[in-house]
Tab-separated table of C-alpha atoms in Angstrom:
chain	number	residue	atom	x	y	z
X	1	UNK	CA	72.148	89.180	85.765
X	2	UNK	CA	75.168	88.904	82.902
X	3	UNK	CA	78.623	88.771	83.939
X	4	UNK	CA	81.448	90.097	81.796
X	5	UNK	CA	84.528	87.990	80.096
X	6	UNK	CA	87.560	89.695	81.687
X	7	UNK	CA	89.283	91.021	78.793
X	8	UNK	CA	86.536	92.877	78.151
X	9	UNK	CA	86.197	94.247	81.744
X	10	UNK	CA	89.816	96.239	80.317
X	11	UNK	CA	87.894	97.030	77.260
X	12	UNK	CA	84.635	98.433	79.209
X	13	UNK	CA	87.039	100.395	81.573
X	14	UNK	CA	88.636	101.667	78.555
X	15	UNK	CA	85.354	103.469	77.589
X	16	UNK	CA	84.779	100.560	74.330
X	17	UNK	CA	81.537	99.303	76.234
X	18	UNK	CA	82.047	95.307	76.475
X	19	UNK	CA	80.330	93.069	78.117
X	20	UNK	CA	81.071	91.425	81.821
X	21	UNK	CA	83.655	87.606	82.550
X	22	UNK	CA	83.172	84.871	84.828
X	23	UNK	CA	83.051	84.800	88.027
X	24	UNK	CA	86.850	84.577	88.942
X	25	UNK	CA	87.485	85.991	92.283
X	26	UNK	CA	90.331	88.357	91.194
X	27	UNK	CA	88.135	89.726	88.490
X	28	UNK	CA	85.719	90.520	91.342
X	29	UNK	CA	88.723	92.519	93.572
X	30	UNK	CA	88.716	94.901	90.547
X	31	UNK	CA	85.521	95.487	90.644
X	32	UNK	CA	84.411	99.016	92.134
X	33	UNK	CA	84.151	99.707	95.705
X	34	UNK	CA	80.801	100.350	96.899
X	35	UNK	CA	79.829	101.695	100.717
X	36	UNK	CA	77.769	98.418	101.233
X	37	UNK	CA	81.345	96.715	100.967
X	38	UNK	CA	83.545	95.004	103.488
X	39	UNK	CA	86.675	94.056	103.478
X	40	UNK	CA	90.159	93.549	106.004
X	41	UNK	CA	92.931	94.557	103.694
X	42	UNK	CA	97.029	93.800	105.137
X	43	UNK	CA	99.238	97.044	105.505
X	44	UNK	CA	103.290	96.746	104.717
X	45	UNK	CA	104.276	100.061	107.017
X	46	UNK	CA	107.305	100.518	109.421
X	47	UNK	CA	105.180	100.630	112.428
X	48	UNK	CA	101.717	99.953	113.655
X	49	UNK	CA	101.202	102.837	115.686
X	50	UNK	CA	103.050	105.686	113.319
X	51	UNK	CA	100.688	104.033	110.240
X	52	UNK	CA	97.366	105.079	111.932
X	53	UNK	CA	98.308	108.288	113.134
X	54	UNK	CA	99.887	109.213	109.679
X	55	UNK	CA	96.781	107.855	107.335
X	56	UNK	CA	94.660	104.621	108.749
X	57	UNK	CA	92.788	107.260	111.603
X	58	UNK	CA	91.705	109.699	108.553
X	59	UNK	CA	91.117	106.741	106.457
X	60	UNK	CA	88.721	105.000	108.599
X	61	UNK	CA	86.526	108.071	108.725
X	62	UNK	CA	85.777	108.239	105.558
X	63	UNK	CA	85.973	104.124	105.024
X	64	UNK	CA	84.685	102.671	108.085
X	65	UNK	CA	83.608	99.053	106.302
X	66	UNK	CA	87.206	98.415	105.761
X	67	UNK	CA	89.533	97.212	108.210
X	68	UNK	CA	93.662	97.361	108.494
X	69	UNK	CA	96.042	95.169	109.558
X	70	UNK	CA	99.306	96.808	109.702
X	71	UNK	CA	102.387	94.415	108.960
X	72	UNK	CA	105.698	95.596	111.181
X	73	UNK	CA	108.629	96.396	108.175
X	74	UNK	CA	110.968	96.596	110.908
X	75	UNK	CA	112.093	93.401	111.054
X	76	UNK	CA	112.938	92.556	107.912
X	77	UNK	CA	116.522	93.881	108.161
X	78	UNK	CA	119.543	91.258	109.636
X	79	UNK	CA	122.836	91.337	109.303
X	80	UNK	CA	124.588	90.039	107.177
X	81	UNK	CA	121.484	89.059	104.859
X	82	UNK	CA	120.402	90.701	101.544
X	83	UNK	CA	118.048	93.822	102.280
X	84	UNK	CA	116.477	93.430	98.367
X	85	UNK	CA	116.170	89.719	99.038
X	86	UNK	CA	114.617	89.885	102.566
X	87	UNK	CA	112.208	92.397	101.451
X	88	UNK	CA	111.130	90.024	98.885
X	89	UNK	CA	110.591	87.206	101.253
X	90	UNK	CA	108.156	89.051	103.420
X	91	UNK	CA	106.524	90.059	100.700
X	92	UNK	CA	106.208	86.326	99.303
X	93	UNK	CA	105.273	85.534	103.075
X	94	UNK	CA	102.846	88.084	104.106
X	95	UNK	CA	100.984	88.347	100.622
X	96	UNK	CA	100.646	91.770	101.937
X	97	UNK	CA	97.212	93.919	99.721
X	98	UNK	CA	99.027	97.315	100.551
X	99	UNK	CA	103.139	97.591	98.961
X	100	UNK	CA	105.147	100.017	100.643
X	101	UNK	CA	108.532	100.410	99.596
X	102	UNK	CA	110.948	103.434	99.052
X	103	UNK	CA	112.485	103.995	95.568
X	104	UNK	CA	115.786	102.124	95.922
X	105	UNK	CA	113.230	98.878	96.154
X	106	UNK	CA	110.296	99.493	94.193
X	107	UNK	CA	112.492	99.027	90.354
X	108	UNK	CA	112.577	95.513	91.820
X	109	UNK	CA	109.750	94.648	93.003
X	110	UNK	CA	107.855	96.555	89.750
X	111	UNK	CA	110.308	94.325	87.530
X	112	UNK	CA	109.599	90.779	89.612
X	113	UNK	CA	105.767	91.646	88.792
X	114	UNK	CA	104.745	92.443	91.813
X	115	UNK	CA	102.606	95.819	91.969
X	116	UNK	CA	98.971	95.804	90.466
X	117	UNK	CA	99.139	98.267	86.947
X	118	UNK	CA	97.495	101.323	88.739
X	119	UNK	CA	96.071	103.700	85.184
X	120	UNK	CA	93.471	101.347	84.790
X	121	UNK	CA	92.120	101.832	87.828
X	122	UNK	CA	93.328	105.689	87.253
X	123	UNK	CA	91.128	105.450	84.574
X	124	UNK	CA	88.364	104.121	85.913
X	125	UNK	CA	87.857	106.679	88.972
X	126	UNK	CA	88.869	109.628	87.087
X	127	UNK	CA	91.460	110.136	90.128
X	128	UNK	CA	93.370	113.448	89.235
X	129	UNK	CA	96.449	112.727	88.568
X	130	UNK	CA	97.128	115.759	86.864
X	131	UNK	CA	97.797	117.596	90.338
X	132	UNK	CA	100.982	115.998	91.490
X	133	UNK	CA	103.599	117.028	91.004
X	134	UNK	CA	105.145	117.708	87.176
X	135	UNK	CA	107.993	114.681	87.581
X	136	UNK	CA	106.624	112.429	89.705
X	137	UNK	CA	104.782	110.023	87.159
X	138	UNK	CA	107.052	110.130	84.623
X	139	UNK	CA	109.913	109.318	86.623
X	140	UNK	CA	107.275	106.523	88.707
X	141	UNK	CA	106.498	105.364	85.170
X	142	UNK	CA	110.323	105.196	84.758
X	143	UNK	CA	111.201	102.976	87.105
X	144	UNK	CA	107.667	100.997	86.545
X	145	UNK	CA	108.760	99.864	82.887
X	146	UNK	CA	106.594	102.654	81.298
X	147	UNK	CA	103.787	101.455	83.701
X	148	UNK	CA	102.882	103.800	86.802
X	149	UNK	CA	102.527	100.830	89.970
X	150	UNK	CA	102.560	103.465	92.850
X	151	UNK	CA	101.961	106.951	94.464
X	152	UNK	CA	103.032	107.916	97.142
X	153	UNK	CA	101.440	111.055	99.619
X	154	UNK	CA	104.751	112.770	100.271
X	155	UNK	CA	107.685	113.706	98.196
X	156	UNK	CA	111.004	115.351	99.681
X	157	UNK	CA	113.821	118.197	97.669
X	158	UNK	CA	116.218	120.424	98.605
X	159	UNK	CA	116.027	124.193	97.632
X	160	UNK	CA	118.751	127.449	98.109
X	161	UNK	CA	117.485	129.193	101.115
X	162	UNK	CA	118.401	132.801	101.671
X	163	UNK	CA	118.777	136.019	104.047
X	164	UNK	CA	116.880	138.286	101.908
X	165	UNK	CA	117.670	140.792	104.545
X	166	UNK	CA	121.832	140.359	104.667
X	167	UNK	CA	121.303	140.823	100.502
X	168	UNK	CA	120.221	144.023	100.829
X	169	UNK	CA	122.415	144.994	103.478
X	170	UNK	CA	125.625	143.991	101.309
X	171	UNK	CA	124.115	145.583	98.184
X	172	UNK	CA	124.581	141.570	96.502
X	173	UNK	CA	122.049	140.650	94.132
X	174	UNK	CA	120.141	137.919	95.517
X	175	UNK	CA	120.751	134.125	93.962
X	176	UNK	CA	118.667	133.207	91.082
X	177	UNK	CA	116.945	129.717	89.883
X	178	UNK	CA	119.244	127.360	87.825
X	179	UNK	CA	122.503	128.415	89.851
X	180	UNK	CA	125.349	125.591	89.876
X	181	UNK	CA	127.821	124.938	92.618
X	182	UNK	CA	129.945	127.143	91.554
X	183	UNK	CA	127.885	130.420	91.428
X	184	UNK	CA	127.064	129.598	94.741
X	185	UNK	CA	130.160	129.775	96.273
X	186	UNK	CA	131.359	132.630	94.105
X	187	UNK	CA	127.877	134.366	95.269
X	188	UNK	CA	129.181	133.593	98.721
X	189	UNK	CA	132.517	134.389	98.579
X	190	UNK	CA	130.703	138.105	98.080
X	191	UNK	CA	129.927	138.162	101.945
X	192	UNK	CA	132.746	139.815	104.092
X	193	UNK	CA	135.269	137.508	105.919
X	194	UNK	CA	135.519	139.455	108.801
X	195	UNK	CA	134.424	139.369	112.247
X	196	UNK	CA	134.596	137.096	115.319
X	197	UNK	CA	133.757	133.370	114.789
X	198	UNK	CA	130.841	134.204	117.008
X	199	UNK	CA	129.551	136.806	115.285
X	200	UNK	CA	130.456	136.662	111.211
X	201	UNK	CA	128.198	136.237	108.926
X	202	UNK	CA	128.632	133.335	106.919
X	203	UNK	CA	127.991	133.338	102.962
X	204	UNK	CA	126.889	129.621	103.246
X	205	UNK	CA	126.581	127.679	105.827
X	206	UNK	CA	125.551	123.797	105.495
X	207	UNK	CA	127.089	120.958	108.074
X	208	UNK	CA	127.708	118.244	105.485
X	209	UNK	CA	131.261	118.905	105.548
X	210	UNK	CA	131.326	118.114	109.689
X	211	UNK	CA	132.582	115.249	109.467
X	212	UNK	CA	135.306	115.921	107.545
X	213	UNK	CA	135.661	117.212	103.571
X	214	UNK	CA	134.702	113.308	101.978
X	215	UNK	CA	130.988	114.532	103.069
X	216	UNK	CA	130.994	117.781	102.093
X	217	UNK	CA	131.946	116.409	98.261
X	218	UNK	CA	129.660	114.366	98.481
X	219	UNK	CA	127.152	116.112	99.244
X	220	UNK	CA	128.011	118.455	96.113
X	221	UNK	CA	128.198	115.341	93.676
X	222	UNK	CA	124.538	113.720	94.357
X	223	UNK	CA	124.192	117.094	92.352
X	224	UNK	CA	125.633	115.229	89.257
X	225	UNK	CA	124.798	111.665	89.965
X	226	UNK	CA	128.255	110.363	91.074
X	227	UNK	CA	129.079	107.563	93.190
X	228	UNK	CA	132.611	106.654	94.194
X	229	UNK	CA	131.817	103.556	93.526
X	230	UNK	CA	130.816	101.246	91.221
X	231	UNK	CA	128.742	98.726	93.208
X	232	UNK	CA	128.064	95.979	91.415
X	233	UNK	CA	131.454	95.790	89.809
X	234	UNK	CA	132.929	96.377	93.101
X	235	UNK	CA	135.329	98.964	91.640
X	236	UNK	CA	136.344	102.772	93.321
X	237	UNK	CA	134.867	105.056	90.529
X	238	UNK	CA	136.797	108.313	92.257
X	239	UNK	CA	139.400	109.238	90.299
X	240	UNK	CA	137.405	111.122	87.344
X	241	UNK	CA	137.977	114.151	85.957
X	242	UNK	CA	134.233	115.270	86.913
X	243	UNK	CA	135.482	114.238	90.744
X	244	UNK	CA	138.196	116.085	90.333
X	245	UNK	CA	136.217	119.428	89.761
X	246	UNK	CA	133.438	118.765	92.830
X	247	UNK	CA	136.738	118.291	95.702
X	248	UNK	CA	137.959	121.112	93.772
X	249	UNK	CA	135.157	123.186	94.452
X	250	UNK	CA	134.311	121.949	97.597
X	251	UNK	CA	137.996	122.426	98.916
X	252	UNK	CA	138.472	126.183	97.534
X	253	UNK	CA	134.947	126.950	99.394
X	254	UNK	CA	136.638	125.603	102.482
X	255	UNK	CA	139.191	127.687	101.818
X	256	UNK	CA	137.934	130.717	100.693
X	257	UNK	CA	136.210	131.624	104.298
X	258	UNK	CA	132.764	132.149	102.894
X	259	UNK	CA	131.823	129.087	104.105
X	260	UNK	CA	131.403	127.849	108.384
X	261	UNK	CA	134.460	125.924	108.166
X	262	UNK	CA	133.455	124.052	111.818
X	263	UNK	CA	130.788	123.880	114.284
X	264	UNK	CA	129.254	127.454	115.826
X	265	UNK	CA	131.359	128.172	118.711
X	266	UNK	CA	128.749	129.895	120.455
X	267	UNK	CA	126.497	126.469	120.138
X	268	UNK	CA	126.693	124.648	122.997
X	269	UNK	CA	128.170	120.819	122.548
X	270	UNK	CA	124.910	119.213	123.043
X	271	UNK	CA	121.519	120.943	123.156
X	272	UNK	CA	120.202	122.256	126.755
X	273	UNK	CA	116.615	123.529	125.033
X	274	UNK	CA	115.002	123.361	121.828
X	275	UNK	CA	115.994	126.947	121.279
X	276	UNK	CA	120.129	126.003	121.666
X	277	UNK	CA	118.907	123.877	119.002
X	278	UNK	CA	117.040	126.037	116.556
X	279	UNK	CA	120.966	128.249	116.642
X	280	UNK	CA	122.918	125.668	116.034
X	281	UNK	CA	121.619	126.341	112.246
X	282	UNK	CA	123.569	129.748	111.624
X	283	UNK	CA	120.487	130.424	108.994
X	284	UNK	CA	118.200	129.823	111.098
X	285	UNK	CA	120.027	132.173	113.633
X	286	UNK	CA	120.479	134.745	110.655
X	287	UNK	CA	123.821	134.723	110.828
X	288	UNK	CA	124.496	132.925	107.014
X	289	UNK	CA	123.424	134.585	103.817
X	290	UNK	CA	122.224	130.746	102.043
X	291	UNK	CA	121.644	127.351	102.492
X	292	UNK	CA	120.411	123.871	101.168
X	293	UNK	CA	118.610	122.851	102.800
X	294	UNK	CA	114.849	120.649	102.867
X	295	UNK	CA	111.102	121.628	103.401
X	296	UNK	CA	111.589	120.952	106.831
X	297	UNK	CA	114.209	123.447	107.293
X	298	UNK	CA	110.926	125.750	107.042
X	299	UNK	CA	109.671	124.569	110.160
X	300	UNK	CA	112.063	125.515	112.266
X	301	UNK	CA	112.900	129.144	111.044
X	302	UNK	CA	108.667	129.241	111.507
X	303	UNK	CA	109.956	127.960	115.364
X	304	UNK	CA	112.609	130.332	115.598
X	305	UNK	CA	110.154	132.863	115.367
X	306	UNK	CA	107.948	132.345	117.486
X	307	UNK	CA	110.442	130.785	120.150
X	308	UNK	CA	114.034	132.946	120.246
X	309	UNK	CA	114.051	135.902	121.983
X	310	UNK	CA	116.379	138.646	121.107
X	311	UNK	CA	117.255	137.480	117.891
X	312	UNK	CA	115.752	138.914	114.629
X	313	UNK	CA	112.897	136.379	112.124
X	314	UNK	CA	115.054	135.333	109.227
X	315	UNK	CA	113.714	137.393	106.033
X	316	UNK	CA	114.337	134.352	103.568
X	317	UNK	CA	112.923	133.385	100.456
X	318	UNK	CA	114.020	130.444	98.389
X	319	UNK	CA	115.072	129.633	94.229
X	320	UNK	CA	116.225	125.704	93.104
X	321	UNK	CA	118.915	124.087	95.100
X	322	UNK	CA	122.155	124.028	92.162
X	323	UNK	CA	121.942	122.728	89.481
X	324	UNK	CA	124.395	120.168	87.506
X	325	UNK	CA	124.947	123.558	84.112
X	326	UNK	CA	124.887	120.264	82.184
X	327	UNK	CA	121.418	119.229	83.298
X	328	UNK	CA	120.050	122.390	84.517
X	329	UNK	CA	116.225	120.799	84.490
X	330	UNK	CA	116.806	117.990	86.442
X	331	UNK	CA	117.056	117.446	89.795
X	332	UNK	CA	118.605	114.513	91.830
X	333	UNK	CA	117.297	115.798	95.779
X	334	UNK	CA	113.964	114.672	95.269
X	335	UNK	CA	112.999	111.151	96.476
X	336	UNK	CA	110.149	109.520	97.851
X	337	UNK	CA	110.487	107.981	101.283
X	338	UNK	CA	107.323	105.930	101.050
X	339	UNK	CA	105.634	104.573	98.294
X	340	UNK	CA	102.269	102.653	98.262
X	341	UNK	CA	101.041	100.089	95.427
X	342	UNK	CA	98.412	97.410	95.695
X	343	UNK	CA	99.988	94.183	95.120
X	344	UNK	CA	99.782	92.098	92.359
X	345	UNK	CA	97.052	89.014	92.559
X	346	UNK	CA	95.351	90.448	95.836
X	347	UNK	CA	92.000	89.312	96.544
X	348	UNK	CA	91.442	92.639	98.476
X	349	UNK	CA	92.699	94.624	95.522
X	350	UNK	CA	89.236	97.283	94.830
X	351	UNK	CA	89.267	98.018	98.574
X	352	UNK	CA	93.264	98.006	98.742
X	353	UNK	CA	92.834	100.770	96.096
X	354	UNK	CA	90.556	102.928	97.687
X	355	UNK	CA	93.334	103.220	100.906
X	356	UNK	CA	96.372	103.540	98.336
X	357	UNK	CA	93.101	106.426	96.340
X	358	UNK	CA	92.937	107.721	99.877
X	359	UNK	CA	95.831	108.208	100.773
X	360	UNK	CA	96.979	109.889	97.685
X	361	UNK	CA	93.892	112.126	97.459
X	362	UNK	CA	92.717	115.258	97.361
X	363	UNK	CA	91.070	114.807	100.951
X	364	UNK	CA	94.050	113.767	102.541
X	365	UNK	CA	95.983	116.251	101.226
X	366	UNK	CA	93.554	119.221	102.001
X	367	UNK	CA	93.634	117.715	105.921
X	368	UNK	CA	97.766	117.547	105.830
X	369	UNK	CA	98.338	120.893	104.562
X	370	UNK	CA	97.021	122.661	107.886
X	371	UNK	CA	100.189	120.858	109.463
X	372	UNK	CA	103.853	121.707	108.948
X	373	UNK	CA	105.614	120.247	106.767
X	374	UNK	CA	108.170	117.857	108.811
X	375	UNK	CA	107.976	114.756	106.823
X	376	UNK	CA	108.401	116.031	102.878
X	377	UNK	CA	105.643	118.150	100.740
X	378	UNK	CA	102.628	116.586	99.835
X	379	UNK	CA	102.774	115.550	95.828
X	380	UNK	CA	99.908	117.416	95.199
X	381	UNK	CA	101.595	120.133	95.198
X	382	UNK	CA	98.920	122.964	94.776
X	383	UNK	CA	97.732	122.063	98.493
X	384	UNK	CA	101.512	122.971	99.546
X	385	UNK	CA	101.183	126.766	101.317
X	386	UNK	CA	103.505	129.042	102.966
X	387	UNK	CA	101.150	131.138	105.827
X	388	UNK	CA	102.949	134.707	104.515
X	389	UNK	CA	102.639	133.497	100.884
X	390	UNK	CA	106.593	132.794	99.456
X	391	UNK	CA	106.541	130.801	96.620
X	392	UNK	CA	107.526	127.178	97.244
X	393	UNK	CA	107.704	126.126	93.485
X	394	UNK	CA	111.276	125.892	93.888
X	395	UNK	CA	111.508	123.073	95.631
X	396	UNK	CA	109.253	120.903	92.495
X	397	UNK	CA	109.699	123.274	89.596
X	398	UNK	CA	112.859	120.822	88.353
X	399	UNK	CA	112.722	117.724	86.497
X	400	UNK	CA	112.788	114.899	88.975
X	401	UNK	CA	116.072	112.699	88.192
X	402	UNK	CA	115.823	109.405	90.327
X	403	UNK	CA	119.253	108.371	90.917
X	404	UNK	CA	118.056	104.137	91.660
X	405	UNK	CA	121.053	101.488	91.844
X	406	UNK	CA	121.057	97.953	91.870
X	407	UNK	CA	120.486	97.017	95.412
X	408	UNK	CA	121.386	94.098	95.816
X	409	UNK	CA	124.913	94.863	94.824
X	410	UNK	CA	124.676	97.751	97.301
X	411	UNK	CA	123.791	95.279	99.949
X	412	UNK	CA	126.631	93.116	99.079
X	413	UNK	CA	129.394	96.041	100.044
X	414	UNK	CA	130.590	94.927	103.701
X	415	UNK	CA	129.671	97.605	105.858
X	416	UNK	CA	133.136	97.574	107.908
X	417	UNK	CA	134.347	98.870	104.272
X	418	UNK	CA	132.507	102.660	104.733
X	419	UNK	CA	133.831	103.547	107.557
X	420	UNK	CA	137.605	102.938	106.794
X	421	UNK	CA	137.291	104.587	103.313
X	422	UNK	CA	135.677	107.467	104.988
X	423	UNK	CA	138.598	107.990	107.295
X	424	UNK	CA	141.109	107.356	104.114
X	425	UNK	CA	139.649	110.337	101.916
X	426	UNK	CA	139.650	112.543	104.160
X	427	UNK	CA	143.288	112.247	105.529
X	428	UNK	CA	144.044	112.540	101.555
X	429	UNK	CA	141.841	115.090	101.519
X	430	UNK	CA	143.345	117.075	104.174
X	431	UNK	CA	146.409	116.982	102.696
X	432	UNK	CA	144.733	119.138	99.996
X	433	UNK	CA	143.696	121.343	102.360
X	434	UNK	CA	147.159	121.814	104.084
X	435	UNK	CA	149.079	122.160	101.240
X	436	UNK	CA	150.847	119.377	101.584
X	437	UNK	CA	149.397	117.020	98.375
X	438	UNK	CA	147.905	118.022	94.551
X	439	UNK	CA	144.278	116.702	94.971
X	440	UNK	CA	145.385	114.445	91.358
X	441	UNK	CA	147.409	112.865	93.237
X	442	UNK	CA	145.265	112.460	96.871
X	443	UNK	CA	141.986	111.405	94.677
X	444	UNK	CA	144.681	108.643	93.193
X	445	UNK	CA	145.976	107.310	96.286
X	446	UNK	CA	142.306	107.571	97.442
X	447	UNK	CA	141.742	104.976	94.424
X	448	UNK	CA	144.386	103.099	94.748
X	449	UNK	CA	144.574	102.223	98.973
X	450	UNK	CA	140.332	102.673	98.771
X	451	UNK	CA	140.442	99.479	95.725
X	452	UNK	CA	142.928	97.644	98.520
X	453	UNK	CA	140.113	97.822	101.368
X	454	UNK	CA	137.544	97.242	99.351
X	455	UNK	CA	138.848	93.935	97.740
X	456	UNK	CA	140.346	93.000	101.723
X	457	UNK	CA	136.564	93.688	103.293
X	458	UNK	CA	134.879	91.306	100.711
X	459	UNK	CA	137.068	88.293	101.050
X	460	UNK	CA	136.303	88.742	105.361
X	461	UNK	CA	132.989	89.386	104.894
X	462	UNK	CA	130.282	87.004	105.188
X	463	UNK	CA	128.455	85.449	102.339
X	464	UNK	CA	124.668	86.517	102.469
X	465	UNK	CA	121.961	83.453	102.731
X	466	UNK	CA	120.789	82.251	99.489
X	467	UNK	CA	118.012	83.540	98.487
X	468	UNK	CA	113.916	81.508	99.351
């Protein structure tokens, strides 16, 4: 039987038509899978049972000849060790056929040459990638240096939820796509701030400030791609004009009374029943006009509709989450926590690709579209449906901007530093809230004292083990 060169395989698969090559193991591993073939592949995942519940059992129903062994990643991180170094060590020692990674690790592994370029296989099999969230492939190729090294069946993003009935009752025009945080808070201020804490309506609600003003400001700052530290240089970078604008917005919103300034006194400190848990969310309870949240809030709203008696169901809609006015077509809230890639050099690349292809394909999306979106939205966006016909496009209307960072540098920051820094930041910002200090002065103190804390923590921290 005539065989072809490896180089010709590439040309043939691109439609140029040439001869095949020598009978190398790698060439054979990349040929198209057939129903008669059998293989055992290893897959990185955090838990074996969770993998088969989410993916494996469905895959087996279509590919009974491919056995799967799960390599649990739960033990990768060890205190005092560099996480990325340990991840690389795991891949090097275990040699998985399918690598599962988060966006923070994916870019580094791609740069290491750990992944097989999937474009060749996508083109060969006519795999429909144009049905994905439009910004997904662009973002993944950017992280892969121009190549497609992985696919994710689900993604996470946020949207601005609003209560249609509350806006109509108060004669206020509802929010629109592309609003800034300033726009949202100005809209929230139009709702009356009177009434008792147990009964009043809030223009906007969030839990991001429950641990202090600093966390609330951080949640706003993510929209602008801000970090309070240059991790590589180990420098605090919070004393800037943009940070001052962000914290100014946060403090003004909290002082206005338009936001819930503390946990709802009407809710128990620790939920006794699931209904109590649902009622702790002011938007779900119908007492907030707006909130920003992920897709799982849709599940909570649907559950509340069926389980809460005496509380009217919220008539809600969504628009895009607040944007950076300087980049109104960009969302920085998009993330893929489970990116699946075929390891370069895998002897079982053909079978491994069948798994990656299946869990990112239409058959899988069709099955999963019948369940509630508790762990993200489907990347094949046509399968994201709301039972009541709401438009879910605001979750994926904007382009995805993935804010990756030097993971190795992040893990070199001592854990002991963070809590002391947060305490410092909250103390200084509370002084601003109480009118005892200007915001500029507070940020200056956070910058100077925070840098001193960081330097001290870095000197006392044990050094990570050397890379293998």
